[in-house]
Structures are given as structure tokens and as C-alpha cells.
Amino acid sequence: DGGITQSPKYLFRKEGQNVTLSCEQNLNHDAMYWYRQDPGQGLRLIYYSQIVNDFQKGDIAEGYSVSREKKESFPLTVTSAQKNPTAFYLCASSIPWRLAGERDTQYFGPGTRLTVL
Amino acid sequence: AQKITQTQPGMFVQEKEAVTLDCTYDTSDPSYGLFWYKQPSSGEMIFLIYQGSYDQQNATEGRYSLNFQKARKSANLVISASQLGDSAMYFCAMREGITGNQFYFGTGTSLTVIP
């Protein structure tokens, strides 16, 4: 089955530690995204990548870093510079707009809930 | 300016009744797509329905329909015959042709279905 996997589902870390969230997709999508969601809030874009070895900052990139060495993988590192990292993190992927057509959408992973103690 | 506005933080609906969730959008791009997603308490984002800016007819997917009023820049989601399992957060989103790969999300509406 094609889809997006995120691991782990729950993650606990001590304050000041860097932590990396995994995101893998086998949908052969070029574009991948990371969102942060706080309780009762909408999705805020952290980073997105349109092709391998290229990525752009979203609205709240400070304190986060990403890499895109492979098409299938888009890991997110939450660094110690992120002031309030406790949140729900969602990874997503999509095909390019020009190819999307009437079945356009983003496909989401199940999310990782990060708690910093 | 907000790209997507959802003005209803919370909504209640009686089981088996229909409910409309509001969404307005802001874009100057003639080519765009509009989406609705459902997020149950488990956190997963479930795609519900898509409407393209050039589509002449309102999109429908089972009990979901999208009331697309282009001149008003609104894309309201209509859920017919509500079920208890419809209780969730609902997000409206947009993708513009110009910016291509970036999706813009609203702040969401929490729907509660009352038995």
C-alpha cells in the first residue's frame, strides 16, 4: 500500500536536546511538507521541499532544520533553538500542481506527537 | 491577509441533520484548488473533497458536497445526514497555481454531532 509513514508516533525529549522526526513516502511524490499543529489550532508550515536537495522555509522555520537527500525521505530536526517544541507534527506529500488535475490533494502521515520535558 | 478564513470555531448538529461549515478564501490567481480535510481526535488528516477553480459544478463525494461560490470566494462544506463519526475538526485549504506547491490552511471548525 502506498502512503506516508511517520515515526515514532509519540516522542519524549529533554529540554535542550535535538530530536529528529522521520517521514517516509512511497507515493513517488516530488513535494513534501512539514506542519506543526498546536492544540485547538490549525496547521502551520515549517518547511517544504519540491525536489530532492532543495527545500524552502515556511512560516515558522526558526529552530527547525530539514534535509531532502532522497525523494522518499524528508526528516525534520527540532533543534534546541526551538523555544516551544511541544506540538503535533504532520508530514505530507503531493504531486506538482501542474500534474495534479482534478484529483489534487495532499497526503498526510499519521503524525508525531512531540513532548519536551 | 489570511488566505483561508474559517469563522466558526465550533459547530453543533443533531444526528441525521445537515450542517454547513463556512470557508472563504483570498487569491488573485485565476487557477487554484480548494480542499476540505477532516481531523478526528486521533490526529490523522483525512481528505474529503476537492474543487478546482475552473470547475463548473459543485464537487460532491458521498455525503459531502462543496458549495462553491466563486464570486463570493466561498467554498462551504455541506455534510448531509450527519453521523456521530463526523465529530471532528474540519479544515479548509487552498492551493494556488502561482505558488504551486504551497497549501494554505484555515484555523479549522470543530464539529460535534449530538445524538
mmCIF file of C-alpha atoms in Angstrom:
data_model
loop_
_atom_site.group_PDB
_atom_site.id
_atom_site.type_symbol
_atom_site.label_atom_id
_atom_site.label_comp_id
_atom_site.label_asym_id
_atom_site.label_seq_id
_atom_site.Cartn_x
_atom_site.Cartn_y
_atom_site.Cartn_z
ATOM 1 C CA ASP A 1 0.000 0.000 0.000
ATOM 2 C CA GLY A 2 1.235 3.461 -0.877
ATOM 3 C CA GLY A 3 1.358 6.051 1.849
ATOM 4 C CA ILE A 4 3.314 8.157 4.271
ATOM 5 C CA THR A 5 4.832 6.858 7.459
ATOM 6 C CA GLN A 6 5.989 8.926 10.384
ATOM 7 C CA SER A 7 7.864 7.580 13.307
ATOM 8 C CA PRO A 8 7.649 7.491 16.167
ATOM 9 C CA LYS A 9 4.012 8.246 16.997
ATOM 10 C CA TYR A 10 4.953 9.634 20.423
ATOM 11 C CA LEU A 11 8.299 11.159 21.286
ATOM 12 C CA PHE A 12 9.585 12.485 24.578
ATOM 13 C CA ARG A 13 12.751 14.509 24.896
ATOM 14 C CA LYS A 14 14.505 16.554 27.494
ATOM 15 C CA GLU A 15 14.756 20.276 27.052
ATOM 16 C CA GLY A 16 17.880 21.299 25.142
ATOM 17 C CA GLN A 17 18.165 18.102 23.114
ATOM 18 C CA ASN A 18 17.875 17.976 19.356
ATOM 19 C CA VAL A 19 15.408 15.432 18.035
ATOM 20 C CA THR A 20 14.745 14.136 14.507
ATOM 21 C CA LEU A 21 11.300 13.172 13.266
ATOM 22 C CA SER A 22 11.131 10.688 10.442
ATOM 23 C CA CYS A 23 8.911 10.977 7.365
ATOM 24 C CA GLU A 24 8.938 8.448 4.515
ATOM 25 C CA GLN A 25 6.649 8.203 1.487
ATOM 26 C CA ASN A 26 6.335 5.598 -1.250
ATOM 27 C CA LEU A 27 3.895 7.579 -3.374
ATOM 28 C CA ASN A 28 6.635 8.825 -5.693
ATOM 29 C CA HIS A 29 5.652 12.408 -4.901
ATOM 30 C CA ASP A 30 8.076 15.201 -5.616
ATOM 31 C CA ALA A 31 6.818 17.625 -2.970
ATOM 32 C CA MET A 32 6.948 17.044 0.778
ATOM 33 C CA TYR A 33 5.916 19.233 3.703
ATOM 34 C CA TRP A 34 6.220 19.558 7.446
ATOM 35 C CA TYR A 35 3.490 21.166 9.523
ATOM 36 C CA ARG A 36 3.190 21.956 13.178
ATOM 37 C CA GLN A 37 -0.150 21.861 14.964
ATOM 38 C CA ASP A 38 -0.740 23.161 18.462
ATOM 39 C CA PRO A 39 -3.836 22.143 20.494
ATOM 40 C CA GLY A 40 -7.015 23.567 19.006
ATOM 41 C CA GLN A 41 -5.097 25.258 16.229
ATOM 42 C CA GLY A 42 -4.665 24.926 12.507
ATOM 43 C CA LEU A 43 -1.623 23.740 10.577
ATOM 44 C CA ARG A 44 1.411 25.958 10.282
ATOM 45 C CA LEU A 45 4.003 25.258 7.612
ATOM 46 C CA ILE A 46 7.550 24.678 8.847
ATOM 47 C CA TYR A 47 9.409 23.627 5.685
ATOM 48 C CA TYR A 48 8.593 22.240 2.287
ATOM 49 C CA SER A 49 10.570 20.643 -0.469
ATOM 50 C CA GLN A 50 9.653 20.477 -4.142
ATOM 51 C CA ILE A 51 12.541 18.296 -5.319
ATOM 52 C CA VAL A 52 15.477 16.375 -3.932
ATOM 53 C CA ASN A 53 18.242 18.537 -2.442
ATOM 54 C CA ASP A 54 16.016 21.589 -2.365
ATOM 55 C CA PHE A 55 13.741 22.967 0.355
ATOM 56 C CA GLN A 56 12.161 26.257 1.374
ATOM 57 C CA LYS A 57 11.285 27.777 4.720
ATOM 58 C CA GLY A 58 7.666 28.030 5.652
ATOM 59 C CA ASP A 59 6.044 30.386 8.128
ATOM 60 C CA ILE A 60 7.701 29.050 11.287
ATOM 61 C CA ALA A 61 11.083 27.618 10.255
ATOM 62 C CA GLU A 62 13.108 29.068 13.131
ATOM 63 C CA GLY A 63 14.519 26.337 15.365
ATOM 64 C CA TYR A 64 13.936 23.614 12.784
ATOM 65 C CA SER A 65 16.051 22.061 10.061
ATOM 66 C CA VAL A 66 15.359 19.573 7.267
ATOM 67 C CA SER A 67 17.158 17.606 4.597
ATOM 68 C CA ARG A 68 15.988 16.030 1.357
ATOM 69 C CA GLU A 69 18.664 13.655 0.189
ATOM 70 C CA LYS A 70 16.194 11.129 -1.211
ATOM 71 C CA LYS A 71 12.833 11.580 -2.861
ATOM 72 C CA GLU A 72 11.197 9.260 -0.349
ATOM 73 C CA SER A 73 12.507 10.857 2.822
ATOM 74 C CA PHE A 74 12.128 14.285 4.432
ATOM 75 C CA PRO A 75 13.325 14.202 8.068
ATOM 76 C CA LEU A 76 12.714 17.143 10.375
ATOM 77 C CA THR A 77 15.119 18.057 13.163
ATOM 78 C CA VAL A 78 13.777 20.049 16.064
ATOM 79 C CA THR A 79 16.773 21.844 17.494
ATOM 80 C CA SER A 80 17.379 23.236 20.952
ATOM 81 C CA ALA A 81 16.837 26.695 19.434
ATOM 82 C CA GLN A 82 13.130 25.994 19.089
ATOM 83 C CA LYS A 83 11.628 27.749 22.107
ATOM 84 C CA ASN A 84 8.451 25.729 22.471
ATOM 85 C CA PRO A 85 8.766 22.460 20.561
ATOM 86 C CA THR A 86 5.967 20.511 22.243
ATOM 87 C CA ALA A 87 3.393 20.017 19.498
ATOM 88 C CA PHE A 88 1.886 17.622 16.966
ATOM 89 C CA TYR A 89 3.934 17.349 13.780
ATOM 90 C CA LEU A 90 2.425 16.292 10.468
ATOM 91 C CA CYS A 91 4.298 15.346 7.327
ATOM 92 C CA ALA A 92 2.607 15.460 3.938
ATOM 93 C CA SER A 93 3.352 14.977 0.270
ATOM 94 C CA SER A 94 1.810 15.948 -3.042
ATOM 95 C CA ILE A 95 2.389 15.843 -6.777
ATOM 96 C CA PRO A 96 3.257 19.068 -8.598
ATOM 97 C CA TRP A 97 0.407 21.475 -9.228
ATOM 98 C CA ARG A 98 0.845 21.250 -12.989
ATOM 99 C CA LEU A 99 0.223 17.497 -12.886
ATOM 100 C CA ALA A 100 -2.406 17.369 -10.156
ATOM 101 C CA GLY A 101 -5.637 17.862 -12.057
ATOM 102 C CA GLU A 102 -8.996 17.127 -10.503
ATOM 103 C CA ARG A 103 -7.658 14.611 -8.001
ATOM 104 C CA ASP A 104 -5.268 17.069 -6.406
ATOM 105 C CA THR A 105 -4.665 16.787 -2.683
ATOM 106 C CA GLN A 106 -2.019 16.469 -0.045
ATOM 107 C CA TYR A 107 -1.460 13.086 1.522
ATOM 108 C CA PHE A 108 -0.695 13.114 5.224
ATOM 109 C CA GLY A 109 1.163 10.830 7.558
ATOM 110 C CA PRO A 110 -0.302 9.818 10.939
ATOM 111 C CA GLY A 111 1.725 12.462 12.795
ATOM 112 C CA THR A 112 4.243 12.526 15.622
ATOM 113 C CA ARG A 113 3.342 13.982 18.997
ATOM 114 C CA LEU A 114 6.474 15.515 20.500
ATOM 115 C CA THR A 115 6.634 16.357 24.184
ATOM 116 C CA VAL A 116 9.618 18.165 25.612
ATOM 117 C CA LEU A 117 10.028 17.619 29.334
ATOM 118 C CA ALA B 1 -4.323 38.966 4.717
ATOM 119 C CA GLN B 2 -5.411 35.459 5.527
ATOM 120 C CA LYS B 3 -5.589 33.180 2.520
ATOM 121 C CA ILE B 4 -8.236 30.950 4.131
ATOM 122 C CA THR B 5 -10.756 32.069 6.745
ATOM 123 C CA GLN B 6 -12.959 29.779 8.784
ATOM 124 C CA THR B 7 -15.135 31.861 11.074
ATOM 125 C CA GLN B 8 -16.835 29.073 13.027
ATOM 126 C CA PRO B 9 -14.576 27.765 15.809
ATOM 127 C CA GLY B 10 -17.224 25.262 16.893
ATOM 128 C CA MET B 11 -20.465 23.896 15.491
ATOM 129 C CA PHE B 12 -23.114 21.524 16.790
ATOM 130 C CA VAL B 13 -25.510 19.478 14.696
ATOM 131 C CA GLN B 14 -28.182 16.932 15.510
ATOM 132 C CA GLU B 15 -27.582 13.442 14.214
ATOM 133 C CA LYS B 16 -29.130 12.874 10.762
ATOM 134 C CA GLU B 17 -29.350 16.624 10.096
ATOM 135 C CA ALA B 18 -27.290 18.529 7.524
ATOM 136 C CA VAL B 19 -24.635 21.051 8.507
ATOM 137 C CA THR B 20 -22.680 23.710 6.612
ATOM 138 C CA LEU B 21 -19.136 24.649 7.537
ATOM 139 C CA ASP B 22 -18.031 28.017 6.202
ATOM 140 C CA CYS B 23 -14.830 28.815 4.341
ATOM 141 C CA THR B 24 -13.791 31.934 2.473
ATOM 142 C CA TYR B 25 -10.580 32.358 0.555
ATOM 143 C CA ASP B 26 -8.457 35.143 -0.818
ATOM 144 C CA THR B 27 -6.468 34.898 -4.021
ATOM 145 C CA SER B 28 -5.869 36.848 -7.189
ATOM 146 C CA ASP B 29 -4.710 33.764 -9.049
ATOM 147 C CA PRO B 30 -7.360 32.560 -11.528
ATOM 148 C CA SER B 31 -6.122 28.997 -11.133
ATOM 149 C CA TYR B 32 -6.469 27.386 -7.721
ATOM 150 C CA GLY B 33 -7.782 24.367 -5.892
ATOM 151 C CA LEU B 34 -9.847 24.188 -2.727
ATOM 152 C CA PHE B 35 -9.832 21.291 -0.278
ATOM 153 C CA TRP B 36 -11.556 20.085 2.834
ATOM 154 C CA TYR B 37 -9.930 17.765 5.361
ATOM 155 C CA LYS B 38 -11.298 16.024 8.436
ATOM 156 C CA GLN B 39 -9.157 15.525 11.524
ATOM 157 C CA PRO B 40 -10.564 13.140 14.144
ATOM 158 C CA SER B 41 -9.184 13.113 17.670
ATOM 159 C CA SER B 42 -6.557 10.576 16.550
ATOM 160 C CA GLY B 43 -4.849 13.371 14.622
ATOM 161 C CA GLU B 44 -4.775 11.924 11.126
ATOM 162 C CA MET B 45 -5.792 14.270 8.317
ATOM 163 C CA ILE B 46 -8.400 12.737 6.034
ATOM 164 C CA PHE B 47 -9.011 14.267 2.604
ATOM 165 C CA LEU B 48 -12.720 14.788 1.962
ATOM 166 C CA ILE B 49 -13.303 16.793 -1.186
ATOM 167 C CA TYR B 50 -11.657 18.938 -3.851
ATOM 168 C CA GLN B 51 -12.938 21.811 -6.001
ATOM 169 C CA GLY B 52 -10.969 23.322 -8.870
ATOM 170 C CA SER B 53 -11.364 26.986 -9.705
ATOM 171 C CA TYR B 54 -12.473 26.180 -13.241
ATOM 172 C CA ASP B 55 -14.958 23.516 -12.250
ATOM 173 C CA GLN B 56 -18.435 24.487 -13.345
ATOM 174 C CA GLN B 57 -20.236 22.187 -10.966
ATOM 175 C CA ASN B 58 -20.017 21.848 -7.216
ATOM 176 C CA ALA B 59 -17.959 18.883 -6.100
ATOM 177 C CA THR B 60 -19.672 16.019 -4.326
ATOM 178 C CA GLU B 61 -18.268 12.963 -2.565
ATOM 179 C CA GLY B 62 -20.890 10.801 -0.903
ATOM 180 C CA ARG B 63 -22.413 12.786 1.969
ATOM 181 C CA TYR B 64 -20.008 15.675 1.387
ATOM 182 C CA SER B 65 -20.625 18.478 -1.057
ATOM 183 C CA LEU B 66 -18.813 21.714 -1.617
ATOM 184 C CA ASN B 67 -20.915 24.836 -2.157
ATOM 185 C CA PHE B 68 -18.575 26.791 -4.423
ATOM 186 C CA GLN B 69 -19.492 30.446 -4.912
ATOM 187 C CA LYS B 70 -16.637 31.877 -6.941
ATOM 188 C CA ALA B 71 -17.774 35.498 -6.968
ATOM 189 C CA ARG B 72 -18.077 35.472 -3.197
ATOM 190 C CA LYS B 73 -14.836 33.486 -2.837
ATOM 191 C CA SER B 74 -16.504 30.971 -0.602
ATOM 192 C CA ALA B 75 -16.178 27.194 -0.503
ATOM 193 C CA ASN B 76 -18.511 25.907 2.164
ATOM 194 C CA LEU B 77 -18.621 22.236 3.084
ATOM 195 C CA VAL B 78 -22.036 20.660 3.419
ATOM 196 C CA ILE B 79 -22.352 17.399 5.310
ATOM 197 C CA SER B 80 -25.704 15.715 4.848
ATOM 198 C CA ALA B 81 -27.271 13.198 7.227
ATOM 199 C CA SER B 82 -24.710 13.774 9.981
ATOM 200 C CA GLN B 83 -23.379 10.780 11.853
ATOM 201 C CA LEU B 84 -21.727 10.541 15.255
ATOM 202 C CA GLY B 85 -18.484 9.664 13.496
ATOM 203 C CA ASP B 86 -18.496 13.045 11.796
ATOM 204 C CA SER B 87 -17.493 14.689 15.068
ATOM 205 C CA ALA B 88 -14.024 16.062 14.334
ATOM 206 C CA MET B 89 -12.069 19.145 13.307
ATOM 207 C CA TYR B 90 -12.566 20.239 9.731
ATOM 208 C CA PHE B 91 -10.025 22.257 7.803
ATOM 209 C CA CYS B 92 -10.420 24.189 4.591
ATOM 210 C CA ALA B 93 -7.313 24.622 2.421
ATOM 211 C CA MET B 94 -6.248 26.185 -0.863
ATOM 212 C CA ARG B 95 -3.506 25.666 -3.380
ATOM 213 C CA GLU B 96 -2.714 28.415 -5.874
ATOM 214 C CA GLY B 97 -1.333 27.867 -9.334
ATOM 215 C CA ILE B 98 1.194 30.672 -8.980
ATOM 216 C CA THR B 99 2.815 29.422 -5.782
ATOM 217 C CA GLY B 100 2.334 25.882 -6.937
ATOM 218 C CA ASN B 101 3.293 23.579 -4.159
ATOM 219 C CA GLN B 102 2.280 25.555 -1.095
ATOM 220 C CA PHE B 103 -1.031 24.750 0.578
ATOM 221 C CA TYR B 104 -2.765 27.281 2.838
ATOM 222 C CA PHE B 105 -4.955 26.084 5.709
ATOM 223 C CA GLY B 106 -7.677 27.718 7.742
ATOM 224 C CA THR B 107 -7.840 27.541 11.534
ATOM 225 C CA GLY B 108 -10.470 24.842 11.475
ATOM 226 C CA THR B 109 -14.002 24.234 12.739
ATOM 227 C CA SER B 110 -14.751 21.754 15.483
ATOM 228 C CA LEU B 111 -17.940 19.848 14.669
ATOM 229 C CA THR B 112 -19.860 17.954 17.311
ATOM 230 C CA VAL B 113 -22.714 15.671 16.309
ATOM 231 C CA ILE B 114 -25.345 15.302 19.014
ATOM 232 C CA PRO B 115 -27.254 12.005 19.285
#
